[in-house]
Amino acid sequence: MLFTYFFIIPSSIFGQTRNNEQTLQRQNLTIIAMDEDGAEYTYDEDGISFKVVETVEKPNDKESIIISEYYIKDKNGDYQKDSRQITTINPEKNKIEIKKINNKGKATINTQSIVDKNRIY
């Protein structure tokens, strides 16, 4: 199931739709660890190196929660925590809720249908 989350969720958030022509140039994707409980990987985007640590939780049989901690590599080569994202997937309610928390603690929440007229997540 992690395979699905790891590859579907980022594309659903950053993918290309008819209404929002947005593409990202991620390069050098390196998977450090991956199992049923989470994943750790690095990638480069727009000249910045990122590390992401994801944890998958299953609080009940109706929803899954993916907690993603984002780190940015500093000039010394160390990763510093930048932001956090909590993605809740609830197929029974046909929704994905994405809560992004920046490094200052400000949160934004975006809710999307799992199935909409433009694509299936």
Short mmCIF file of N, CA and C in Angstrom, two decimals:
data_model
loop_
_atom_site.label_atom_id
_atom_site.label_comp_id
_atom_site.label_asym_id
_atom_site.label_seq_id
_atom_site.Cartn_x
_atom_site.Cartn_y
_atom_site.Cartn_z
N MET A 1 0.82 -1.19 0.00
CA MET A 1 0.00 0.00 0.00
C MET A 1 0.87 1.26 0.00
N LEU A 2 2.04 1.20 0.62
CA LEU A 2 2.92 2.37 0.64
C LEU A 2 3.31 2.77 -0.77
N PHE A 3 3.54 1.78 -1.61
CA PHE A 3 3.89 2.08 -3.00
C PHE A 3 2.86 3.03 -3.61
N THR A 4 1.59 2.74 -3.36
CA THR A 4 0.52 3.60 -3.88
C THR A 4 0.63 4.99 -3.31
N TYR A 5 0.79 5.13 -2.00
CA TYR A 5 0.86 6.44 -1.38
C TYR A 5 2.06 7.22 -1.89
N PHE A 6 3.20 6.57 -1.92
CA PHE A 6 4.46 7.23 -2.27
C PHE A 6 4.40 7.83 -3.67
N PHE A 7 3.81 7.12 -4.60
CA PHE A 7 3.81 7.61 -5.97
C PHE A 7 2.53 8.32 -6.37
N ILE A 8 1.41 8.02 -5.77
CA ILE A 8 0.14 8.67 -6.14
C ILE A 8 -0.01 10.00 -5.45
N ILE A 9 0.26 10.08 -4.16
CA ILE A 9 0.01 11.32 -3.43
C ILE A 9 0.84 12.48 -3.99
N PRO A 10 2.16 12.32 -4.18
CA PRO A 10 2.88 13.46 -4.76
C PRO A 10 2.33 13.87 -6.12
N SER A 11 1.93 12.93 -6.94
CA SER A 11 1.41 13.34 -8.25
C SER A 11 0.06 14.01 -8.11
N SER A 12 -0.72 13.62 -7.12
CA SER A 12 -2.02 14.27 -6.96
C SER A 12 -1.86 15.69 -6.45
N ILE A 13 -0.83 15.94 -5.70
CA ILE A 13 -0.61 17.27 -5.14
C ILE A 13 0.08 18.17 -6.17
N PHE A 14 1.08 17.64 -6.84
CA PHE A 14 1.91 18.46 -7.71
C PHE A 14 1.69 18.18 -9.19
N GLY A 15 0.74 17.33 -9.50
CA GLY A 15 0.55 16.92 -10.88
C GLY A 15 -0.04 17.99 -11.76
N GLN A 16 -0.27 17.61 -12.96
CA GLN A 16 -0.77 18.54 -13.97
C GLN A 16 -2.25 18.26 -14.19
N THR A 17 -3.08 19.30 -14.17
CA THR A 17 -4.50 19.17 -14.45
C THR A 17 -4.86 20.13 -15.56
N ARG A 18 -6.08 20.02 -16.03
CA ARG A 18 -6.53 20.94 -17.07
C ARG A 18 -6.57 22.38 -16.58
N ASN A 19 -6.91 22.58 -15.32
CA ASN A 19 -7.07 23.93 -14.77
C ASN A 19 -5.77 24.52 -14.24
N ASN A 20 -4.81 23.67 -13.90
CA ASN A 20 -3.60 24.16 -13.26
C ASN A 20 -2.40 23.50 -13.93
N GLU A 21 -1.80 24.18 -14.87
CA GLU A 21 -0.66 23.64 -15.59
C GLU A 21 0.61 23.83 -14.78
N GLN A 22 0.87 22.89 -13.88
CA GLN A 22 2.04 22.99 -13.01
C GLN A 22 2.87 21.72 -13.17
N THR A 23 4.15 21.90 -13.43
CA THR A 23 5.04 20.75 -13.50
C THR A 23 6.25 21.05 -12.63
N LEU A 24 6.76 20.01 -12.03
CA LEU A 24 7.94 20.15 -11.18
C LEU A 24 9.09 19.39 -11.82
N GLN A 25 10.28 19.88 -11.62
CA GLN A 25 11.46 19.25 -12.18
C GLN A 25 12.25 18.57 -11.06
N ARG A 26 11.76 17.45 -10.60
CA ARG A 26 12.47 16.69 -9.58
C ARG A 26 13.50 15.80 -10.26
N GLN A 27 14.69 15.80 -9.68
CA GLN A 27 15.78 15.01 -10.24
C GLN A 27 16.48 14.27 -9.12
N ASN A 28 17.27 13.29 -9.50
CA ASN A 28 18.12 12.55 -8.56
C ASN A 28 17.33 11.94 -7.41
N LEU A 29 16.18 11.36 -7.70
CA LEU A 29 15.40 10.69 -6.66
C LEU A 29 16.17 9.48 -6.15
N THR A 30 16.41 9.45 -4.85
CA THR A 30 17.09 8.33 -4.21
C THR A 30 16.23 7.84 -3.06
N ILE A 31 15.80 6.58 -3.13
CA ILE A 31 15.03 5.99 -2.05
C ILE A 31 16.02 5.40 -1.05
N ILE A 32 15.99 5.94 0.17
CA ILE A 32 16.90 5.49 1.22
C ILE A 32 16.32 4.27 1.92
N ALA A 33 15.04 4.32 2.24
CA ALA A 33 14.36 3.20 2.91
C ALA A 33 12.89 3.23 2.55
N MET A 34 12.29 2.04 2.46
CA MET A 34 10.86 1.97 2.19
C MET A 34 10.34 0.64 2.73
N ASP A 35 9.27 0.71 3.52
CA ASP A 35 8.58 -0.48 3.98
C ASP A 35 7.12 -0.13 4.22
N GLU A 36 6.37 -1.05 4.79
CA GLU A 36 4.93 -0.81 4.97
C GLU A 36 4.62 0.32 5.96
N ASP A 37 5.60 0.72 6.76
CA ASP A 37 5.39 1.77 7.76
C ASP A 37 5.81 3.16 7.29
N GLY A 38 6.51 3.26 6.16
CA GLY A 38 6.94 4.57 5.71
C GLY A 38 8.06 4.51 4.69
N ALA A 39 8.62 5.67 4.43
CA ALA A 39 9.68 5.79 3.44
C ALA A 39 10.57 6.97 3.78
N GLU A 40 11.79 6.90 3.30
CA GLU A 40 12.72 8.02 3.39
C GLU A 40 13.40 8.14 2.04
N TYR A 41 13.40 9.35 1.48
CA TYR A 41 13.99 9.54 0.17
C TYR A 41 14.50 10.97 0.02
N THR A 42 15.36 11.16 -0.96
CA THR A 42 15.90 12.49 -1.26
C THR A 42 15.66 12.78 -2.74
N TYR A 43 15.65 14.06 -3.06
CA TYR A 43 15.55 14.49 -4.45
C TYR A 43 16.03 15.93 -4.55
N ASP A 44 16.32 16.36 -5.76
CA ASP A 44 16.70 17.74 -6.04
C ASP A 44 15.60 18.39 -6.86
N GLU A 45 15.35 19.66 -6.57
CA GLU A 45 14.35 20.41 -7.33
C GLU A 45 14.77 21.88 -7.37
N ASP A 46 14.86 22.42 -8.56
CA ASP A 46 15.25 23.82 -8.74
C ASP A 46 16.53 24.18 -7.99
N GLY A 47 17.51 23.27 -8.01
CA GLY A 47 18.80 23.54 -7.38
C GLY A 47 18.82 23.35 -5.87
N ILE A 48 17.74 22.86 -5.29
CA ILE A 48 17.66 22.65 -3.84
C ILE A 48 17.55 21.15 -3.59
N SER A 49 18.29 20.64 -2.59
CA SER A 49 18.23 19.23 -2.22
C SER A 49 17.27 19.05 -1.05
N PHE A 50 16.35 18.11 -1.21
CA PHE A 50 15.34 17.82 -0.20
C PHE A 50 15.49 16.40 0.32
N LYS A 51 15.10 16.20 1.56
CA LYS A 51 14.94 14.87 2.13
C LYS A 51 13.53 14.81 2.69
N VAL A 52 12.84 13.70 2.46
CA VAL A 52 11.49 13.52 2.96
C VAL A 52 11.45 12.23 3.76
N VAL A 53 10.88 12.31 4.96
CA VAL A 53 10.67 11.14 5.81
C VAL A 53 9.16 10.99 5.97
N GLU A 54 8.63 9.87 5.47
CA GLU A 54 7.19 9.64 5.52
C GLU A 54 6.87 8.49 6.45
N THR A 55 5.80 8.67 7.22
CA THR A 55 5.29 7.64 8.11
C THR A 55 3.83 7.38 7.74
N VAL A 56 3.47 6.12 7.60
CA VAL A 56 2.10 5.76 7.27
C VAL A 56 1.42 5.23 8.52
N GLU A 57 0.25 5.79 8.82
CA GLU A 57 -0.54 5.34 9.96
C GLU A 57 -1.90 4.89 9.46
N LYS A 58 -2.45 3.90 10.10
CA LYS A 58 -3.77 3.37 9.76
C LYS A 58 -4.61 3.37 11.04
N PRO A 59 -5.20 4.52 11.42
CA PRO A 59 -5.93 4.61 12.69
C PRO A 59 -7.18 3.74 12.74
N ASN A 60 -7.74 3.42 11.59
CA ASN A 60 -8.90 2.53 11.51
C ASN A 60 -8.94 1.94 10.10
N ASP A 61 -9.95 1.13 9.84
CA ASP A 61 -10.00 0.47 8.53
C ASP A 61 -10.59 1.35 7.44
N LYS A 62 -10.92 2.61 7.76
CA LYS A 62 -11.54 3.50 6.78
C LYS A 62 -10.62 4.59 6.26
N GLU A 63 -9.50 4.83 6.93
CA GLU A 63 -8.63 5.90 6.46
C GLU A 63 -7.17 5.58 6.70
N SER A 64 -6.34 6.27 5.95
CA SER A 64 -4.88 6.18 6.09
C SER A 64 -4.34 7.59 6.23
N ILE A 65 -3.29 7.72 7.02
CA ILE A 65 -2.65 9.02 7.23
C ILE A 65 -1.18 8.89 6.87
N ILE A 66 -0.71 9.80 6.03
CA ILE A 66 0.71 9.84 5.68
C ILE A 66 1.27 11.14 6.24
N ILE A 67 2.24 11.02 7.13
CA ILE A 67 2.90 12.19 7.71
C ILE A 67 4.25 12.34 7.01
N SER A 68 4.44 13.47 6.34
CA SER A 68 5.66 13.73 5.58
C SER A 68 6.41 14.89 6.22
N GLU A 69 7.65 14.63 6.62
CA GLU A 69 8.53 15.66 7.17
C GLU A 69 9.51 16.04 6.07
N TYR A 70 9.56 17.33 5.72
CA TYR A 70 10.43 17.82 4.65
C TYR A 70 11.65 18.53 5.23
N TYR A 71 12.82 18.20 4.70
CA TYR A 71 14.07 18.80 5.12
C TYR A 71 14.77 19.38 3.89
N ILE A 72 15.49 20.48 4.09
CA ILE A 72 16.27 21.11 3.02
C ILE A 72 17.74 21.07 3.42
N LYS A 73 18.59 20.70 2.45
CA LYS A 73 20.03 20.62 2.71
C LYS A 73 20.61 22.02 2.79
N ASP A 74 21.36 22.31 3.87
CA ASP A 74 21.98 23.63 4.03
C ASP A 74 23.36 23.64 3.36
N LYS A 75 24.05 24.78 3.45
CA LYS A 75 25.34 24.93 2.77
C LYS A 75 26.42 24.02 3.35
N ASN A 76 26.21 23.50 4.57
CA ASN A 76 27.17 22.57 5.18
C ASN A 76 26.87 21.12 4.83
N GLY A 77 25.80 20.90 4.07
CA GLY A 77 25.44 19.54 3.69
C GLY A 77 24.54 18.83 4.68
N ASP A 78 24.06 19.55 5.69
CA ASP A 78 23.15 18.98 6.68
C ASP A 78 21.71 19.31 6.32
N TYR A 79 20.82 18.39 6.59
CA TYR A 79 19.40 18.63 6.32
C TYR A 79 18.75 19.30 7.52
N GLN A 80 18.04 20.39 7.25
CA GLN A 80 17.33 21.15 8.29
C GLN A 80 15.83 21.02 8.03
N LYS A 81 15.07 20.80 9.10
CA LYS A 81 13.62 20.63 8.95
C LYS A 81 13.01 21.91 8.37
N ASP A 82 12.18 21.72 7.35
CA ASP A 82 11.56 22.86 6.67
C ASP A 82 10.05 22.91 6.87
N SER A 83 9.38 21.79 6.67
CA SER A 83 7.92 21.81 6.76
C SER A 83 7.40 20.40 7.00
N ARG A 84 6.10 20.33 7.18
CA ARG A 84 5.44 19.05 7.46
C ARG A 84 4.13 19.01 6.67
N GLN A 85 3.79 17.84 6.23
CA GLN A 85 2.52 17.66 5.52
C GLN A 85 1.83 16.43 6.08
N ILE A 86 0.54 16.56 6.37
CA ILE A 86 -0.25 15.44 6.86
C ILE A 86 -1.35 15.20 5.83
N THR A 87 -1.31 14.03 5.21
CA THR A 87 -2.28 13.68 4.19
C THR A 87 -3.19 12.58 4.74
N THR A 88 -4.48 12.85 4.78
CA THR A 88 -5.46 11.88 5.25
C THR A 88 -6.28 11.42 4.06
N ILE A 89 -6.29 10.11 3.84
CA ILE A 89 -7.02 9.52 2.71
C ILE A 89 -8.20 8.74 3.28
N ASN A 90 -9.40 9.09 2.84
CA ASN A 90 -10.60 8.41 3.31
C ASN A 90 -11.47 8.05 2.10
N PRO A 91 -11.27 6.84 1.55
CA PRO A 91 -12.05 6.44 0.37
C PRO A 91 -13.56 6.40 0.64
N GLU A 92 -13.94 6.04 1.85
CA GLU A 92 -15.37 5.96 2.16
C GLU A 92 -16.05 7.33 2.01
N LYS A 93 -15.33 8.39 2.35
CA LYS A 93 -15.87 9.75 2.22
C LYS A 93 -15.46 10.40 0.90
N ASN A 94 -14.73 9.65 0.05
CA ASN A 94 -14.27 10.14 -1.26
C ASN A 94 -13.45 11.42 -1.12
N LYS A 95 -12.51 11.43 -0.15
CA LYS A 95 -11.72 12.66 -0.02
C LYS A 95 -10.29 12.40 0.42
N ILE A 96 -9.46 13.35 0.03
CA ILE A 96 -8.07 13.43 0.49
C ILE A 96 -7.93 14.81 1.11
N GLU A 97 -7.47 14.85 2.35
CA GLU A 97 -7.22 16.13 3.02
C GLU A 97 -5.72 16.30 3.18
N ILE A 98 -5.21 17.43 2.71
CA ILE A 98 -3.78 17.70 2.77
C ILE A 98 -3.56 18.93 3.64
N LYS A 99 -2.89 18.72 4.75
CA LYS A 99 -2.59 19.83 5.67
C LYS A 99 -1.09 20.08 5.60
N LYS A 100 -0.73 21.28 5.15
CA LYS A 100 0.68 21.66 5.05
C LYS A 100 1.00 22.64 6.17
N ILE A 101 2.10 22.39 6.87
CA ILE A 101 2.53 23.25 7.98
C ILE A 101 3.94 23.73 7.66
N ASN A 102 4.11 25.05 7.49
CA ASN A 102 5.43 25.56 7.14
C ASN A 102 6.32 25.63 8.38
N ASN A 103 7.57 26.07 8.19
CA ASN A 103 8.54 26.08 9.29
C ASN A 103 8.23 27.14 10.35
N LYS A 104 7.24 27.97 10.11
CA LYS A 104 6.81 28.95 11.12
C LYS A 104 5.53 28.52 11.82
N GLY A 105 5.03 27.33 11.48
CA GLY A 105 3.84 26.80 12.12
C GLY A 105 2.54 27.16 11.46
N LYS A 106 2.60 27.91 10.36
CA LYS A 106 1.37 28.28 9.66
C LYS A 106 0.86 27.09 8.85
N ALA A 107 -0.43 26.79 9.01
CA ALA A 107 -1.01 25.64 8.33
C ALA A 107 -2.00 26.06 7.25
N THR A 108 -2.00 25.30 6.17
CA THR A 108 -3.03 25.44 5.13
C THR A 108 -3.62 24.06 4.90
N ILE A 109 -4.91 24.01 4.65
CA ILE A 109 -5.59 22.74 4.43
C ILE A 109 -6.28 22.77 3.07
N ASN A 110 -6.09 21.70 2.32
CA ASN A 110 -6.71 21.55 1.01
C ASN A 110 -7.41 20.20 0.99
N THR A 111 -8.68 20.18 0.63
CA THR A 111 -9.43 18.94 0.52
C THR A 111 -9.79 18.71 -0.93
N GLN A 112 -9.54 17.47 -1.39
CA GLN A 112 -9.83 17.11 -2.78
C GLN A 112 -10.64 15.82 -2.80
N SER A 113 -11.44 15.66 -3.82
CA SER A 113 -12.14 14.39 -4.03
C SER A 113 -11.14 13.37 -4.54
N ILE A 114 -11.31 12.14 -4.13
CA ILE A 114 -10.46 11.08 -4.65
C ILE A 114 -10.76 10.86 -6.13
N VAL A 115 -12.02 10.94 -6.48
CA VAL A 115 -12.43 10.83 -7.88
C VAL A 115 -13.07 12.15 -8.27
N ASP A 116 -12.53 12.79 -9.29
CA ASP A 116 -13.18 13.98 -9.82
C ASP A 116 -13.24 13.87 -11.34
N LYS A 117 -13.84 14.84 -11.98
CA LYS A 117 -14.04 14.73 -13.43
C LYS A 117 -12.75 14.85 -14.23
N ASN A 118 -11.67 15.35 -13.61
CA ASN A 118 -10.41 15.52 -14.34
C ASN A 118 -9.48 14.33 -14.21
N ARG A 119 -9.57 13.60 -13.07
CA ARG A 119 -8.67 12.46 -12.89
C ARG A 119 -9.09 11.63 -11.70
N ILE A 120 -8.52 10.44 -11.63
CA ILE A 120 -8.72 9.56 -10.49
C ILE A 120 -7.41 9.48 -9.75
N TYR A 121 -7.42 9.66 -8.43
CA TYR A 121 -6.20 9.61 -7.62
C TYR A 121 -5.92 8.21 -7.18
#
